Amino acid sequence: MISKSYANLLDLANGNFPAMEEPRRKTFGRTMTVPGVLSELDDDQARSVSSEAPSTVLADRLIVVANQLPIKAVRRVDDKTGESSWSFNWDENSLYKHIKDGLPEEMEVIYVGSLRAEVDPSEQDDISQILLERFKCVPAFIPPSILDKYYHGFCKQHLWPLFHYRLPFSASLGGRFDRSLWEAYVAANKIFSQKVIEVINPDDDYVWIHDYHLMVLPTFLRRHFIRLRMGFFLHSPFPSSEIYRTLPVREEILKALLNVDLLGFHTFDYARHFLSCCSRMLGLEYQSKRGYIGLEYYGRTIGIKIMPSGIHMGQIESVLKQSDKQSRVRELEQEFQGQTVLLGVDDLDTFKGVNLKVLAMEQMLKSHRSWLGRAVLVQILNPARGKGRDVEEVEEEIRSSIARINQELGLPGYTPIVLIDRPLTLAEKAAYYTISEAAIVTAVRDGMNLTPYEYVVCRQGIRGSDLSNSPQKSMLVVSEFVGCSPSLSGAIRVNPWNVEATAEAMYEAISVPDFEKEMRHEKHYNYVSTHDVAYWSKSFFQDLERTCADHFRRRCWGIGLGFGFRVVALDPMFRKLSTDAIMDAYGRAQNRAILLDYDGTIMPQSSINKCPSNEVISIINRLCNDPKNMVFVVSGRGKEDLGKWFSPCAKLGIAAEHGYLMRWLADKEWETSAQNANFGWMHMAEPVMKLYMEATDGSSIETKESALVWHFQDADPSFGSAQAKELLDHLESVLANEPVVVKSGQYIVEVKPQGVTKGAVAEKIFASMLRNERPADFVLCVGDDRSDEDMFVMIGDAIKAGVIVNNRSVFACTVGQKPSRAEYYLDDTVEVINMLENLGDISEDSDSGSSS
């Protein structure tokens, strides 16, 4: 399958990707990691999802994709000639620049992203060549008409507030959802994808995408390269499902993210919210195995990585050695002589809680008057990254509060709150970190926030120096809503909305004994210095390698339109049931056994009316009327429902309640399993189930002759699953000495007698055919639930025992692509019905042929 380009922006944003030829495009020469012949990646190779073209790269590469390149671009104009020239340098403050510190030394890293500077279209090709050759950077130039709507529009007006728990309740609060901004977001992501495609070698390269600006990029790349090894890391919070579900394009973004192989989050809370959204909106459940969290999605396992990012220790320590930093420290020590400095370093943003911090400082000084004249809050306010009225209002609120407090509590030679609102170099910030007794972070919601990490390292000093080897001290007051909070176990955690509690925390931070400050500092420094950016990137990349280990072993193909596109991945031995193969085997067979589950197999799970349609009854009758066939419906349902629903099928066999009750033909009596006829355990199990039914809204109890079933399909998915686990444990404990089995299934917890399984039903049917000298030479067994796995296992045993005489005509088939003992699968109940209808046509044709 060849991926196509998507030109119509409205179609694209709505998830309709029209099929059209991809235009020829410029490609860069491949960059080799060892001496060799350079060759270009032609268009056909770039577009091929099968990636069969031979690799031109002799070692793995990592392509890092972010909204902005780790490059500083400055355009200089000569005053005399008026000519302009560009100057490019690495941005040492960029987290992405230091990712390669944690990667294998021989691994090449290529960056794809935009530049902060606007570049004229006539210069773009030349600048692209310069950045690729000198920095291994590939710039994505976004047209101004798209850029403003993409970045300042959808990213900053919709995603950023929503991911920080602010809903647009009115037009003045961020504005309503604007589809034109979404279209621009999609268009910008497509531009990034084109730049990645220009340089990628899908068989050898890894791709690591960063942050909320590029959340639909994975779908564009996956459509081109279905086996591409791809990771994504979100550097912002991920909101709870109640918040995220308000986004009109919620499923498009979720499904796009599920096209990566590894998803990274700073904290478990953020990961948990994402998994909850997948559960509630897409019906996906995660599993934890050997310490790794995985999300099953169409046969692929998407890994979930929880790892806070770190700082670059070498960069901070090099700044600490600079003479201008040391001289600035001496100046600040003189400026704040005799005073205790509390420090805040925040962006000008609505979620940083700067005004709450200012009010807490006021409260602290009023509550503890002894610190008046001695304690100073230095608030460094970095320039705003976004724009809009809300940012202006926050800035005005901060300035007015500081002015009021300084006027009320200020003294000659003493200013309680010092506001620094000009851009500072890292050396200047390091100087403020060094002289501060405590760092205060009161963000009401923040992704990671590395300020506390930088503060701790600056307070420690340069490793190996005499100062560093002596005990150092520092204190942190950190909002519990910040991503770094869980990793700083020695910090004083606060709810920033509680101004009084934050004030007391600030007082505690500067009042505790020095030995406690030293202990807390040592604990923090040991963590920060070992969990730096290199540790973070190494850990993520190792998990990405592990998650992608079997990419080229599994059979994969892409399905779906628009943002519903996904990759189906299956084990080589697990394949879709071929209509031609089964029809051929069916036509040649003389003694056929057909075993069908009911719910989820010939009746959709989502159907409200569970009675089979006239079409299903007709198909089953056609199969039953063939004298070569023995047809059974094997279900967990009770005999009353099954007997009534299939009363028109006189020759159909029915096994109810997982085989506890069996009826070979409609005019025969129901047979009961002789095992475990004592049902006294029901009086013990039912009260327990009733407790959970009353406590779980939407759940119910089904009473059968041989079993009790607790259903929670209509309950809240998360709560229902949690209650099911509790109920399972509770029943196993209560019924430990009873001859029963407690099992969980698809939205059920069931208690039934031991030895009653669908596998036993299959064994009886095959044994009966053998006794009647009609051993099965064709078997079709279809089911979708865990209980059906017993039939699949039994079929394997019957083949080994010789009860089934032709193992090439055995078709054990599950419904849906999932781990199973079956060798085949069909996607849904529609495909099952179509397949049965085809078999019925063969039976009718053979009957009419023999009649004539």
Short mmCIF file of C-alpha atoms in Angstrom, two decimals, residues 656-663 670-679 705-706 752-757 760-761 764:
data_model
loop_
_atom_site.label_atom_id
_atom_site.label_comp_id
_atom_site.label_asym_id
_atom_site.label_seq_id
_atom_site.Cartn_x
_atom_site.Cartn_y
_atom_site.Cartn_z
CA ALA A 656 -26.21 -23.33 27.38
CA GLU A 657 -24.41 -22.00 30.45
CA HIS A 658 -20.99 -22.94 29.03
CA GLY A 659 -22.10 -26.55 28.53
CA TYR A 660 -23.79 -27.28 31.84
CA LEU A 661 -26.95 -27.82 29.78
CA MET A 662 -26.89 -29.43 26.32
CA ARG A 663 -29.57 -30.21 23.76
CA TRP A 670 -31.92 -30.91 27.81
CA GLU A 671 -29.07 -32.91 29.30
CA THR A 672 -27.46 -31.75 32.51
CA SER A 673 -23.85 -32.23 33.48
CA ALA A 674 -23.78 -34.81 36.25
CA GLN A 675 -20.81 -33.17 37.92
CA ASN A 676 -21.27 -31.00 40.99
CA ALA A 677 -25.06 -31.11 41.27
CA ASN A 678 -24.92 -29.41 44.68
CA PHE A 679 -25.58 -25.67 44.34
CA GLU A 705 -29.35 -22.78 36.70
CA SER A 706 -25.68 -23.51 37.20
CA LYS A 752 -19.85 -21.72 37.90
CA PRO A 753 -19.24 -25.39 38.81
CA GLN A 754 -15.85 -26.91 38.22
CA GLY A 755 -15.45 -28.94 35.04
CA VAL A 756 -18.13 -27.00 33.16
CA THR A 757 -16.37 -25.46 30.18
CA ALA A 760 -15.89 -30.08 27.51
CA VAL A 761 -18.76 -29.37 25.09
CA LYS A 764 -18.52 -34.39 23.76
#
